[in-house]
Amino acid sequence: MKKTVIALLLVLITICLLQQAEAAPVKVQIGFENTMQEPIGRALEKWKEIVDKKSNGGMVIEIFPNSALGSKNELIDQMLLGEPVITLADGAFYADYGVSDFGIVFAPFLFDNWDQCWKLIKSKWYADQSKQLEAKGLKLLASNWIYGARHTLTTKPVKMPSDLKGLKIRVPSNKIQTEGFKALGAAATGMALGDVYQALQAKTIDGAENPLSTLYGRKLHEVAKYLILDGHVLNFTTWICGTSFFNKLTPEQQKLLVSAAEEAGIFNNKLKETSDSEYLEKMKKEGVKVTEMTPESKAAFRKAAESFYSKGKQLGWSDGLYKRVKDAMK
């Protein structure tokens, strides 16, 4: 009799534990370098809100701005170990993680307008790249977020590529962006975004590149007063998690995480429509001298960028990559 009672108790305890385990929400951490005040931070709040509402508490997103969870490379390493982490990254980083052709989306002056970006992410070429990335352990959740046109902020005036010669310009620590700025004439310096303000202040670097929202959000205009609106990269950004983590989610959870990310991306892009002009006006009011691109300077920068595309083999690109990508965005 006692054995029967004990056995029943053990069964009940097991059932309770299983029910608790089933009821426990899936917790996902999103780590990124930017501030919450930037459009991207506000859009992440929208992503969190959508997931909270549609999952009925079954999935919880926690947001960590300002590299609080670690650098981009550290977060990607965590993903590859199966941690429930999401971050934003771009083709230049994916090239460093074994999908070399993906790096071309961050090449200087590849895109003429945003429509070309959206056509590319819907192409077969892009789908193939995404599958290769997934095989490397990284799952693309959304690619429809505008990060922004990337411009160059410096401590000395820059109007033409020749003005970049000898200047140490901070870029994210990846090969594509390093080689891209070398092609434009600068001494590209890989560095975490959180270290840039101090480096500019200490004069160990001469400038940095990023969208206006990030340059202003990180207050870099306080220590570098010359901005050229070169738009050297039209930066759509992507959100990724580890393939192993994603595959552990139920099909419903996978669908929700992806659809909510894309919906939040549309919200982000609407914010970006007005934010760039607002940031530019703020920078001007705070003493930044702004140089617009002229037809002459645009032609000179594009001419300088050509040497980057000649390094395809050095960058591990497949033959004919540039033409395939250009065809894919038509």
XYZ file of C-alpha atoms in Angstrom:
330
model
C 0.000 0.000 0.000
C 2.771 2.423 0.989
C 4.666 1.614 -2.191
C 1.560 2.376 -4.252
C 1.051 5.735 -2.509
C 4.706 6.674 -2.987
C 4.533 5.719 -6.632
C 1.428 7.858 -7.134
C 3.087 10.774 -5.388
C 6.124 10.462 -7.629
C 3.882 10.425 -10.698
C 2.034 13.530 -9.475
C 5.302 15.338 -8.744
C 6.601 14.445 -12.220
C 3.406 15.712 -13.850
C 3.617 18.972 -11.895
C 7.239 19.482 -12.882
C 6.436 18.808 -16.529
C 3.546 21.257 -16.435
C 5.784 23.907 -14.883
C 8.420 23.296 -17.529
C 5.797 23.603 -20.270
C 4.440 26.800 -18.731
C 7.863 28.463 -18.427
C 8.190 31.173 -21.079
C 10.936 31.068 -23.668
C 13.329 33.914 -22.839
C 15.220 35.560 -25.679
C 17.907 38.209 -25.174
C 18.550 40.851 -27.830
C 21.932 42.525 -27.502
C 23.078 45.412 -29.712
C 25.515 48.340 -29.775
C 23.092 51.223 -30.206
C 21.095 53.265 -27.713
C 17.397 52.873 -26.970
C 16.790 56.456 -28.133
C 17.725 55.638 -31.721
C 15.003 54.413 -34.130
C 16.402 50.905 -33.912
C 16.014 50.857 -30.121
C 12.443 52.071 -30.338
C 11.671 49.471 -32.998
C 13.037 46.736 -30.756
C 10.489 47.795 -28.152
C 7.849 47.253 -30.844
C 9.247 43.765 -31.576
C 9.093 42.927 -27.867
C 5.545 44.288 -27.616
C 4.308 42.208 -30.565
C 5.876 39.011 -29.214
C 4.524 39.606 -25.697
C 1.020 40.162 -27.007
C 0.823 37.377 -29.582
C 2.553 34.726 -27.480
C 0.352 35.419 -24.424
C 3.476 35.456 -22.307
C 4.848 32.244 -23.804
C 7.869 34.074 -25.201
C 9.660 36.960 -23.513
C 12.160 39.295 -25.174
C 14.751 41.097 -23.053
C 16.581 44.049 -24.648
C 20.197 44.987 -23.867
C 21.481 48.167 -25.602
C 24.957 49.723 -25.531
C 26.776 46.376 -25.894
C 25.630 45.368 -22.405
C 25.647 41.689 -23.436
C 29.004 41.949 -25.212
C 30.373 42.902 -28.607
C 28.804 41.703 -31.849
C 31.471 39.032 -32.289
C 31.032 37.867 -28.688
C 27.261 37.585 -29.190
C 27.701 35.598 -32.391
C 30.044 33.251 -30.570
C 27.344 32.782 -27.903
C 24.802 31.961 -30.622
C 27.064 29.309 -32.061
C 27.123 27.717 -28.596
C 23.320 27.530 -28.593
C 22.517 30.494 -26.336
C 19.082 32.185 -26.797
C 20.610 35.404 -28.076
C 19.756 37.698 -30.993
C 21.813 40.533 -32.430
C 21.965 42.670 -35.538
C 24.735 41.995 -38.010
C 25.425 42.454 -41.678
C 26.940 40.748 -44.688
C 30.426 41.950 -43.802
C 30.327 39.895 -40.604
C 28.820 36.882 -42.352
C 31.759 36.891 -44.740
C 34.067 36.521 -41.747
C 31.952 33.601 -40.512
C 32.372 31.570 -43.678
C 29.843 32.910 -46.215
C 32.264 35.000 -48.242
C 29.921 36.156 -51.017
C 27.525 37.681 -48.480
C 30.097 40.378 -47.787
C 29.381 42.166 -51.041
C 26.182 43.716 -49.638
C 28.463 45.943 -47.545
C 30.713 46.943 -50.436
C 31.138 50.702 -50.982
C 28.694 52.293 -53.414
C 27.067 48.995 -54.418
C 23.494 50.300 -54.158
C 22.086 53.411 -55.834
C 18.815 53.425 -53.876
C 16.848 51.477 -51.250
C 14.627 49.763 -53.837
C 17.689 47.872 -55.044
C 18.257 46.613 -51.486
C 14.683 45.298 -51.183
C 14.846 43.608 -54.582
C 18.089 41.916 -53.579
C 16.785 40.482 -50.278
C 13.870 38.904 -52.165
C 16.123 37.322 -54.786
C 17.176 33.690 -55.184
C 20.791 34.786 -54.655
C 19.943 36.173 -51.227
C 17.969 33.057 -50.286
C 20.974 30.920 -51.205
C 23.252 33.060 -49.042
C 20.828 32.754 -46.132
C 20.840 28.963 -46.435
C 24.637 28.905 -46.431
C 24.664 31.079 -43.322
C 22.181 28.773 -41.612
C 24.465 25.833 -42.351
C 27.224 27.761 -40.552
C 25.029 27.981 -37.444
C 23.372 31.406 -37.866
C 19.681 31.870 -38.670
C 18.488 35.063 -40.381
C 15.258 36.271 -38.779
C 14.657 39.509 -40.711
C 16.456 41.560 -43.361
C 13.991 44.403 -43.930
C 15.362 46.884 -41.360
C 16.925 50.147 -42.565
C 19.990 50.871 -40.446
C 20.738 53.894 -42.556
C 22.958 55.405 -45.203
C 26.451 55.386 -43.724
C 28.351 58.677 -43.722
C 31.806 59.730 -42.539
C 32.471 62.006 -39.556
C 36.037 63.313 -39.197
C 38.224 65.723 -37.237
C 39.428 67.306 -40.502
C 37.419 68.380 -43.574
C 36.893 65.707 -46.241
C 35.500 66.601 -49.663
C 37.233 64.113 -51.963
C 38.778 60.642 -51.532
C 42.221 62.241 -51.576
C 41.329 64.021 -48.321
C 41.012 60.633 -46.604
C 44.630 59.736 -47.264
C 46.424 59.076 -43.979
C 43.287 59.496 -41.855
C 42.554 56.702 -39.377
C 38.861 55.953 -39.774
C 37.147 53.605 -37.348
C 35.217 50.761 -38.964
C 33.605 47.654 -37.434
C 36.111 44.838 -37.049
C 35.530 42.894 -40.251
C 37.491 42.440 -43.446
C 34.925 43.862 -45.894
C 34.613 47.255 -44.233
C 38.335 47.420 -43.575
C 39.164 46.798 -47.239
C 36.341 49.077 -48.358
C 37.738 52.099 -46.560
C 41.270 51.276 -47.598
C 40.053 51.440 -51.194
C 38.684 54.919 -50.539
C 42.120 55.973 -49.306
C 41.800 55.880 -45.515
C 43.689 53.884 -42.903
C 40.800 51.711 -41.716
C 40.930 50.907 -37.997
C 38.751 48.130 -36.546
C 37.292 49.057 -33.166
C 34.226 48.405 -30.988
C 31.655 51.189 -31.314
C 31.693 51.817 -27.583
C 35.388 52.798 -27.734
C 35.092 55.340 -30.550
C 34.241 58.491 -28.556
C 37.284 58.144 -26.337
C 39.525 57.300 -29.299
C 38.397 60.440 -31.155
C 38.856 62.497 -28.024
C 42.361 61.109 -27.525
C 43.133 61.645 -31.235
C 44.140 58.012 -31.735
C 41.712 57.967 -34.677
C 40.632 60.743 -37.039
C 37.084 59.753 -37.795
C 34.307 57.183 -37.863
C 31.548 56.118 -40.217
C 27.951 55.188 -39.436
C 24.397 56.355 -40.088
C 23.479 59.774 -38.682
C 21.341 58.259 -35.927
C 24.316 56.308 -34.570
C 26.851 59.115 -34.981
C 24.552 61.429 -33.058
C 23.314 58.783 -30.622
C 26.885 58.011 -29.572
C 27.618 61.793 -29.371
C 30.577 61.422 -31.725
C 29.831 64.848 -33.211
C 31.054 66.350 -29.927
C 34.624 65.277 -30.721
C 34.611 65.288 -34.544
C 33.161 68.318 -36.289
C 33.300 67.524 -40.032
C 30.679 65.382 -41.748
C 30.608 64.325 -45.386
C 27.295 62.884 -46.554
C 28.961 60.283 -48.761
C 26.407 57.497 -48.231
C 29.137 54.977 -49.025
C 26.912 52.087 -47.909
C 23.113 51.875 -47.930
C 22.934 49.707 -44.858
C 19.929 47.451 -44.501
C 20.573 45.365 -41.439
C 19.626 41.850 -40.411
C 18.750 40.160 -37.129
C 20.166 36.723 -36.406
C 20.096 34.003 -33.790
C 21.777 30.621 -33.556
C 20.401 27.889 -35.817
C 20.478 25.397 -32.936
C 18.396 27.689 -30.696
C 15.912 28.464 -33.483
C 15.433 24.782 -34.261
C 14.480 24.087 -30.633
C 11.511 26.439 -30.870
C 8.102 25.144 -31.887
C 6.967 25.970 -35.444
C 4.525 28.493 -33.963
C 7.271 30.193 -31.950
C 9.562 30.300 -34.988
C 6.837 31.885 -37.107
C 6.038 34.466 -34.418
C 9.670 35.471 -33.879
C 10.195 36.001 -37.615
C 6.879 37.734 -38.377
C 7.228 40.051 -35.367
C 10.781 40.960 -36.439
C 9.579 41.858 -39.935
C 6.622 43.867 -38.595
C 8.951 45.776 -36.264
C 11.238 46.368 -39.257
C 8.431 48.228 -41.058
C 7.932 50.325 -37.907
C 11.681 51.031 -37.777
C 11.755 52.145 -41.401
C 8.928 54.634 -40.852
C 10.880 56.150 -37.971
C 13.962 56.399 -40.187
C 12.045 58.374 -42.835
C 12.041 61.471 -40.625
C 14.868 60.850 -38.183
C 17.831 61.438 -40.519
C 16.856 65.021 -41.338
C 16.229 65.678 -37.647
C 19.630 64.295 -36.638
C 21.345 66.285 -39.367
C 19.752 69.533 -38.185
C 20.764 68.789 -34.600
C 24.348 68.166 -35.649
C 24.467 71.407 -37.621
C 23.101 73.350 -34.651
C 25.777 71.795 -32.454
C 28.622 72.972 -34.653
C 29.158 70.224 -37.213
C 30.249 71.446 -40.654
C 28.448 69.378 -43.298
C 29.710 68.643 -46.811
C 27.204 67.479 -49.422
C 28.335 65.244 -52.249
C 28.638 66.938 -55.647
C 28.512 65.104 -58.995
C 32.293 65.498 -59.119
C 32.934 64.118 -55.626
C 30.437 61.279 -56.111
C 32.197 60.233 -59.310
C 35.579 60.411 -57.553
C 34.410 58.233 -54.641
C 32.847 55.675 -56.969
C 36.042 55.594 -59.033
C 38.094 54.986 -55.870
C 35.720 52.177 -54.852
C 36.440 50.263 -58.051
C 39.730 49.029 -56.636
C 37.760 47.279 -53.874
C 35.834 45.150 -56.369
C 39.090 44.046 -57.976
C 39.914 42.241 -54.688
C 37.200 39.632 -55.143
C 39.568 36.633 -55.080
C 41.403 38.033 -52.064
C 38.033 38.328 -50.295
C 37.075 34.780 -51.214
C 34.312 35.745 -53.637
C 33.043 33.370 -56.279
C 33.658 34.245 -59.931
C 31.226 36.739 -61.432
C 29.746 37.706 -58.056
C 29.427 41.429 -58.775
C 27.444 40.838 -61.983
C 25.166 38.241 -60.312
C 24.333 40.637 -57.499
C 23.723 43.542 -59.867
C 21.425 41.311 -61.955
C 19.597 40.149 -58.812
C 18.675 43.717 -57.806
C 17.247 44.688 -61.217
